[in-house]
PDB file of C-alpha atoms in Angstrom:
ATOM      1  CA  UNK A  46     -76.926  60.779  18.111  1.00 72.00           C
ATOM      2  CA  UNK A  47     -73.875  59.408  16.342  1.00 81.00           C
ATOM      3  CA  UNK A  48     -72.055  59.340  19.675  1.00 83.00           C
ATOM      4  CA  UNK A  49     -74.533  56.660  20.762  1.00 84.00           C
ATOM      5  CA  UNK A  50     -73.865  54.506  17.715  1.00 85.00           C
ATOM      6  CA  UNK A  51     -70.120  55.108  17.521  1.00 89.00           C
ATOM      7  CA  UNK A  52     -68.628  54.906  20.983  1.00 86.00           C
ATOM      8  CA  UNK A  53     -65.045  55.667  19.934  1.00 90.00           C
ATOM      9  CA  UNK A  54     -64.554  59.444  19.957  1.00 92.00           C
ATOM     10  CA  UNK A  55     -61.483  59.054  17.770  1.00 95.00           C
ATOM     11  CA  UNK A  56     -63.428  57.053  15.190  1.00 95.00           C
ATOM     12  CA  UNK A  57     -66.230  59.620  15.141  1.00 94.00           C
ATOM     13  CA  UNK A  58     -63.747  62.468  14.646  1.00 95.00           C
ATOM     14  CA  UNK A  59     -62.125  60.591  11.758  1.00 97.00           C
ATOM     15  CA  UNK A  60     -65.484  59.884  10.117  1.00 96.00           C
ATOM     16  CA  UNK A  61     -66.395  63.564  10.327  1.00 95.00           C
ATOM     17  CA  UNK A  62     -62.949  64.586   9.110  1.00 96.00           C
ATOM     18  CA  UNK A  63     -62.866  62.404   6.002  1.00 97.00           C
ATOM     19  CA  UNK A  64     -66.474  61.752   5.020  1.00 96.00           C
ATOM     20  CA  UNK A  65     -68.072  65.189   5.219  1.00 95.00           C
ATOM     21  CA  UNK A  66     -65.676  66.781   2.723  1.00 94.00           C
ATOM     22  CA  UNK A  67     -64.235  64.263   0.262  1.00 91.00           C
ATOM     23  CA  UNK A  68     -61.278  66.482  -0.593  1.00 92.00           C
ATOM     24  CA  UNK A  69     -59.925  66.376   2.962  1.00 94.00           C
ATOM     25  CA  UNK A  70     -56.513  64.812   3.367  1.00 95.00           C
ATOM     26  CA  UNK A  71     -54.493  64.358   6.529  1.00 96.00           C
ATOM     27  CA  UNK A  72     -51.325  62.929   8.005  1.00 96.00           C
ATOM     28  CA  UNK A  73     -51.187  61.010  11.271  1.00 96.00           C
ATOM     29  CA  UNK A  74     -49.162  63.691  13.075  1.00 94.00           C
ATOM     30  CA  UNK A  75     -51.509  66.438  11.930  1.00 95.00           C
ATOM     31  CA  UNK A  76     -54.485  64.454  13.229  1.00 96.00           C
ATOM     32  CA  UNK A  77     -52.677  63.913  16.524  1.00 95.00           C
ATOM     33  CA  UNK A  78     -52.296  67.679  16.974  1.00 94.00           C
ATOM     34  CA  UNK A  79     -55.818  68.460  15.790  1.00 93.00           C
ATOM     35  CA  UNK A  80     -57.570  65.830  17.931  1.00 93.00           C
ATOM     36  CA  UNK A  81     -55.284  66.133  20.956  1.00 93.00           C
ATOM     37  CA  UNK A  82     -55.083  62.349  21.192  1.00 93.00           C
ATOM     38  CA  UNK A  83     -52.287  59.810  21.077  1.00 93.00           C
ATOM     39  CA  UNK A  84     -50.932  58.860  17.683  1.00 94.00           C
ATOM     40  CA  UNK A  85     -51.390  55.189  18.560  1.00 96.00           C
ATOM     41  CA  UNK A  86     -55.166  55.525  19.089  1.00 95.00           C
ATOM     42  CA  UNK A  87     -55.502  57.419  15.819  1.00 97.00           C
ATOM     43  CA  UNK A  88     -53.239  54.974  13.940  1.00 97.00           C
ATOM     44  CA  UNK A  89     -55.350  51.998  15.079  1.00 96.00           C
ATOM     45  CA  UNK A  90     -58.524  53.634  13.739  1.00 97.00           C
ATOM     46  CA  UNK A  91     -56.878  54.740  10.488  1.00 97.00           C
ATOM     47  CA  UNK A  92     -55.660  51.181   9.913  1.00 97.00           C
ATOM     48  CA  UNK A  93     -59.179  49.817  10.475  1.00 97.00           C
ATOM     49  CA  UNK A  94     -60.651  52.277   7.989  1.00 97.00           C
ATOM     50  CA  UNK A  95     -57.926  51.511   5.469  1.00 97.00           C
ATOM     51  CA  UNK A  96     -58.373  47.731   5.834  1.00 98.00           C
ATOM     52  CA  UNK A  97     -62.120  48.168   5.299  1.00 97.00           C
ATOM     53  CA  UNK A  98     -61.390  50.134   2.124  1.00 98.00           C
ATOM     54  CA  UNK A  99     -63.010  53.317   3.442  1.00 98.00           C
ATOM     55  CA  UNK A 100     -59.736  55.262   3.367  1.00 98.00           C
ATOM     56  CA  UNK A 101     -56.987  55.332   0.787  1.00 97.00           C
ATOM     57  CA  UNK A 102     -53.434  56.274   1.603  1.00 97.00           C
ATOM     58  CA  UNK A 103     -50.326  57.201  -0.282  1.00 96.00           C
ATOM     59  CA  UNK A 104     -46.769  57.735   0.799  1.00 94.00           C
ATOM     60  CA  UNK A 105     -45.381  61.254   0.565  1.00 91.00           C
ATOM     61  CA  UNK A 106     -41.773  61.054   1.579  1.00 91.00           C
ATOM     62  CA  UNK A 107     -41.711  59.445   5.000  1.00 92.00           C
ATOM     63  CA  UNK A 108     -45.340  60.384   5.715  1.00 94.00           C
ATOM     64  CA  UNK A 109     -48.577  58.622   4.888  1.00 96.00           C
ATOM     65  CA  UNK A 110     -51.385  60.806   3.521  1.00 97.00           C
ATOM     66  CA  UNK A 111     -54.961  59.605   4.112  1.00 98.00           C
ATOM     67  CA  UNK A 112     -58.067  60.430   2.089  1.00 97.00           C
ATOM     68  CA  UNK A 113     -61.625  59.066   1.875  1.00 97.00           C
ATOM     69  CA  UNK A 114     -62.251  56.395  -0.741  1.00 98.00           C
ATOM     70  CA  UNK A 115     -65.192  57.984  -2.573  1.00 97.00           C
ATOM     71  CA  UNK A 116     -65.642  54.801  -4.628  1.00 97.00           C
ATOM     72  CA  UNK A 117     -66.448  52.694  -1.574  1.00 98.00           C
ATOM     73  CA  UNK A 118     -70.112  51.560  -1.599  1.00 97.00           C
ATOM     74  CA  UNK A 119     -70.697  53.118   1.851  1.00 96.00           C
ATOM     75  CA  UNK A 120     -69.125  56.499   1.076  1.00 97.00           C
ATOM     76  CA  UNK A 121     -72.339  58.217  -0.069  1.00 96.00           C
ATOM     77  CA  UNK A 122     -74.290  56.750   2.849  1.00 96.00           C
ATOM     78  CA  UNK A 123     -71.712  57.965   5.387  1.00 95.00           C
ATOM     79  CA  UNK A 124     -71.634  61.369   3.723  1.00 96.00           C
ATOM     80  CA  UNK A 125     -75.442  61.682   3.871  1.00 95.00           C
ATOM     81  CA  UNK A 126     -75.474  60.640   7.542  1.00 95.00           C
ATOM     82  CA  UNK A 127     -72.928  63.372   8.278  1.00 95.00           C
ATOM     83  CA  UNK A 128     -75.035  65.951   6.430  1.00 95.00           C
ATOM     84  CA  UNK A 129     -77.870  65.066   8.814  1.00 94.00           C
ATOM     85  CA  UNK A 130     -75.579  64.928  11.858  1.00 93.00           C
ATOM     86  CA  UNK A 131     -74.175  68.401  11.198  1.00 94.00           C
ATOM     87  CA  UNK A 132     -77.510  69.920  10.177  1.00 94.00           C
ATOM     88  CA  UNK A 133     -76.356  70.678   6.652  1.00 95.00           C
ATOM     89  CA  UNK A 134     -79.271  68.680   5.224  1.00 94.00           C
ATOM     90  CA  UNK A 135     -81.656  71.087   6.986  1.00 93.00           C
ATOM     91  CA  UNK A 136     -79.761  74.068   5.592  1.00 94.00           C
ATOM     92  CA  UNK A 137     -80.052  72.650   2.079  1.00 92.00           C
ATOM     93  CA  UNK A 138     -83.777  71.909   2.502  1.00 92.00           C
ATOM     94  CA  UNK A 139     -84.828  75.000   4.469  1.00 91.00           C
ATOM     95  CA  UNK A 140     -82.482  77.714   3.250  1.00 92.00           C
ATOM     96  CA  UNK A 141     -80.604  76.979   0.038  1.00 92.00           C
ATOM     97  CA  UNK A 142     -83.477  75.410  -1.898  1.00 88.00           C
ATOM     98  CA  UNK A 143     -85.690  78.443  -1.172  1.00 89.00           C
ATOM     99  CA  UNK A 144     -83.338  81.170  -2.353  1.00 89.00           C
ATOM    100  CA  UNK A 145     -83.670  82.835  -5.729  1.00 80.00           C
ATOM    101  CA  UNK A 146     -80.910  83.096  -8.291  1.00 86.00           C
ATOM    102  CA  UNK A 147     -78.271  81.161  -6.398  1.00 93.00           C
ATOM    103  CA  UNK A 148     -75.249  79.795  -8.245  1.00 94.00           C
ATOM    104  CA  UNK A 149     -73.174  78.034  -5.557  1.00 95.00           C
ATOM    105  CA  UNK A 150     -72.907  77.550  -1.816  1.00 96.00           C
ATOM    106  CA  UNK A 151     -69.609  76.642  -0.166  1.00 96.00           C
ATOM    107  CA  UNK A 152     -69.125  75.287   3.318  1.00 96.00           C
ATOM    108  CA  UNK A 153     -66.035  76.966   4.778  1.00 95.00           C
ATOM    109  CA  UNK A 154     -64.561  77.220   8.271  1.00 94.00           C
ATOM    110  CA  UNK A 155     -63.992  74.487  10.826  1.00 94.00           C
ATOM    111  CA  UNK A 156     -66.766  72.187   9.676  1.00 94.00           C
ATOM    112  CA  UNK A 157     -65.397  72.125   6.115  1.00 94.00           C
ATOM    113  CA  UNK A 158     -62.178  70.733   7.620  1.00 92.00           C
ATOM    114  CA  UNK A 159     -64.112  68.035   9.490  1.00 92.00           C
ATOM    115  CA  UNK A 160     -63.816  69.703  12.873  1.00 92.00           C
ATOM    116  CA  UNK A 161     -67.003  69.747  14.969  1.00 91.00           C
ATOM    117  CA  UNK A 162     -68.202  73.286  15.491  1.00 94.00           C
ATOM    118  CA  UNK A 163     -71.276  75.036  16.897  1.00 96.00           C
ATOM    119  CA  UNK A 164     -71.014  77.472  13.961  1.00 97.00           C
ATOM    120  CA  UNK A 165     -71.637  76.694  10.299  1.00 97.00           C
ATOM    121  CA  UNK A 166     -69.806  79.049   7.930  1.00 97.00           C
ATOM    122  CA  UNK A 167     -71.307  79.429   4.456  1.00 96.00           C
ATOM    123  CA  UNK A 168     -70.305  81.372   1.362  1.00 96.00           C
ATOM    124  CA  UNK A 169     -73.208  82.115  -1.015  1.00 96.00           C
ATOM    125  CA  UNK A 170     -72.648  83.047  -4.660  1.00 96.00           C
ATOM    126  CA  UNK A 171     -75.530  84.562  -6.596  1.00 95.00           C
ATOM    127  CA  UNK A 172     -78.110  87.297  -6.749  1.00 92.00           C
ATOM    128  CA  UNK A 173     -80.277  86.597  -3.714  1.00 92.00           C
ATOM    129  CA  UNK A 174     -82.683  88.491  -1.504  1.00 92.00           C
ATOM    130  CA  UNK A 175     -80.579  89.045   1.611  1.00 92.00           C
ATOM    131  CA  UNK A 176     -83.546  89.922   3.822  1.00 94.00           C
ATOM    132  CA  UNK A 177     -85.204  86.640   2.894  1.00 95.00           C
ATOM    133  CA  UNK A 178     -81.918  84.824   3.571  1.00 95.00           C
ATOM    134  CA  UNK A 179     -81.826  86.274   7.094  1.00 96.00           C
ATOM    135  CA  UNK A 180     -85.398  85.074   7.732  1.00 96.00           C
ATOM    136  CA  UNK A 181     -84.593  81.564   6.470  1.00 95.00           C
ATOM    137  CA  UNK A 182     -81.427  81.350   8.569  1.00 96.00           C
ATOM    138  CA  UNK A 183     -83.290  82.538  11.664  1.00 96.00           C
ATOM    139  CA  UNK A 184     -85.771  79.688  11.137  1.00 94.00           C
ATOM    140  CA  UNK A 185     -83.068  77.079  10.418  1.00 95.00           C
ATOM    141  CA  UNK A 186     -80.777  77.770  13.404  1.00 96.00           C
ATOM    142  CA  UNK A 187     -83.186  76.443  16.064  1.00 95.00           C
ATOM    143  CA  UNK A 188     -83.766  73.304  13.970  1.00 93.00           C
ATOM    144  CA  UNK A 189     -80.074  72.426  13.798  1.00 94.00           C
ATOM    145  CA  UNK A 190     -79.005  73.879  17.183  1.00 94.00           C
ATOM    146  CA  UNK A 191     -76.105  75.726  15.562  1.00 96.00           C
ATOM    147  CA  UNK A 192     -75.380  79.279  14.522  1.00 97.00           C
ATOM    148  CA  UNK A 193     -74.969  80.047  10.828  1.00 97.00           C
ATOM    149  CA  UNK A 194     -72.460  82.661   9.667  1.00 97.00           C
ATOM    150  CA  UNK A 195     -72.532  83.615   6.031  1.00 96.00           C
ATOM    151  CA  UNK A 196     -71.219  85.938   3.383  1.00 96.00           C
ATOM    152  CA  UNK A 197     -72.859  86.659   0.024  1.00 96.00           C
ATOM    153  CA  UNK A 198     -71.066  87.472  -3.218  1.00 96.00           C
ATOM    154  CA  UNK A 199     -72.522  88.234  -6.624  1.00 94.00           C
ATOM    155  CA  UNK A 200     -71.288  85.998  -9.425  1.00 93.00           C
ATOM    156  CA  UNK A 201     -69.144  88.850 -10.738  1.00 94.00           C
ATOM    157  CA  UNK A 202     -67.580  89.544  -7.318  1.00 95.00           C
ATOM    158  CA  UNK A 203     -66.891  85.848  -6.824  1.00 95.00           C
ATOM    159  CA  UNK A 204     -65.197  85.449 -10.229  1.00 93.00           C
ATOM    160  CA  UNK A 205     -63.027  88.470  -9.485  1.00 93.00           C
ATOM    161  CA  UNK A 206     -62.111  87.551  -5.894  1.00 91.00           C
ATOM    162  CA  UNK A 207     -62.348  83.738  -5.877  1.00 91.00           C
ATOM    163  CA  UNK A 208     -58.669  83.104  -5.162  1.00 88.00           C
ATOM    164  CA  UNK A 209     -58.635  85.640  -2.340  1.00 90.00           C
ATOM    165  CA  UNK A 210     -61.914  84.833  -0.595  1.00 89.00           C
ATOM    166  CA  UNK A 211     -62.318  81.080  -0.954  1.00 88.00           C
ATOM    167  CA  UNK A 212     -60.264  79.248   1.663  1.00 87.00           C
ATOM    168  CA  UNK A 213     -58.234  76.243   0.567  1.00 84.00           C
ATOM    169  CA  UNK A 214     -60.302  74.048   2.866  1.00 86.00           C
ATOM    170  CA  UNK A 215     -63.805  74.348   1.500  1.00 90.00           C
ATOM    171  CA  UNK A 216     -66.602  72.097   0.385  1.00 93.00           C
ATOM    172  CA  UNK A 217     -68.969  72.855  -2.466  1.00 93.00           C
ATOM    173  CA  UNK A 218     -72.208  72.164  -0.626  1.00 92.00           C
ATOM    174  CA  UNK A 219     -74.623  73.069  -3.412  1.00 92.00           C
ATOM    175  CA  UNK A 220     -74.477  74.157  -7.023  1.00 92.00           C
ATOM    176  CA  UNK A 221     -77.095  75.203  -9.569  1.00 86.00           C
ATOM    177  CA  UNK A 222     -77.958  72.272 -11.783  1.00 74.00           C
TER     178      UNK A 222
END
């Protein structure tokens, strides 16, 4: 659907990259390798986003590091659109909100890095009914047209292994209020 509204593939990749996970940062050369596109096409789009105030940048040596401007009035709207686009809104509504004693849910894997993927990788923390989780995931996958991979840790296991199991590139998708 977004491909219809945003005809530039580079622009769509950048929106997904920076506005799904607000902690994502990237350099031009890294984006060039990741997207497999010319640095000029990416630079043009980055400049447009920066001029519009949607991206912030800072110099690190001779490189420019880009990051989403979470204070921009459109940030939350773009983020919510991407949750719908990726199917994460359906996962929150149909899976996460129905589980028992859940503490946190992290998005990990390619999608957490803003890379389109047919697989959604989730890390659940809490004491949940795993059989019920399987049923909910089996119902959610056809709705979002993606496969869901997951791992479940108790709160104790997570505290003990957090540094080892939680990838650097992750996004806290949901937390107990």
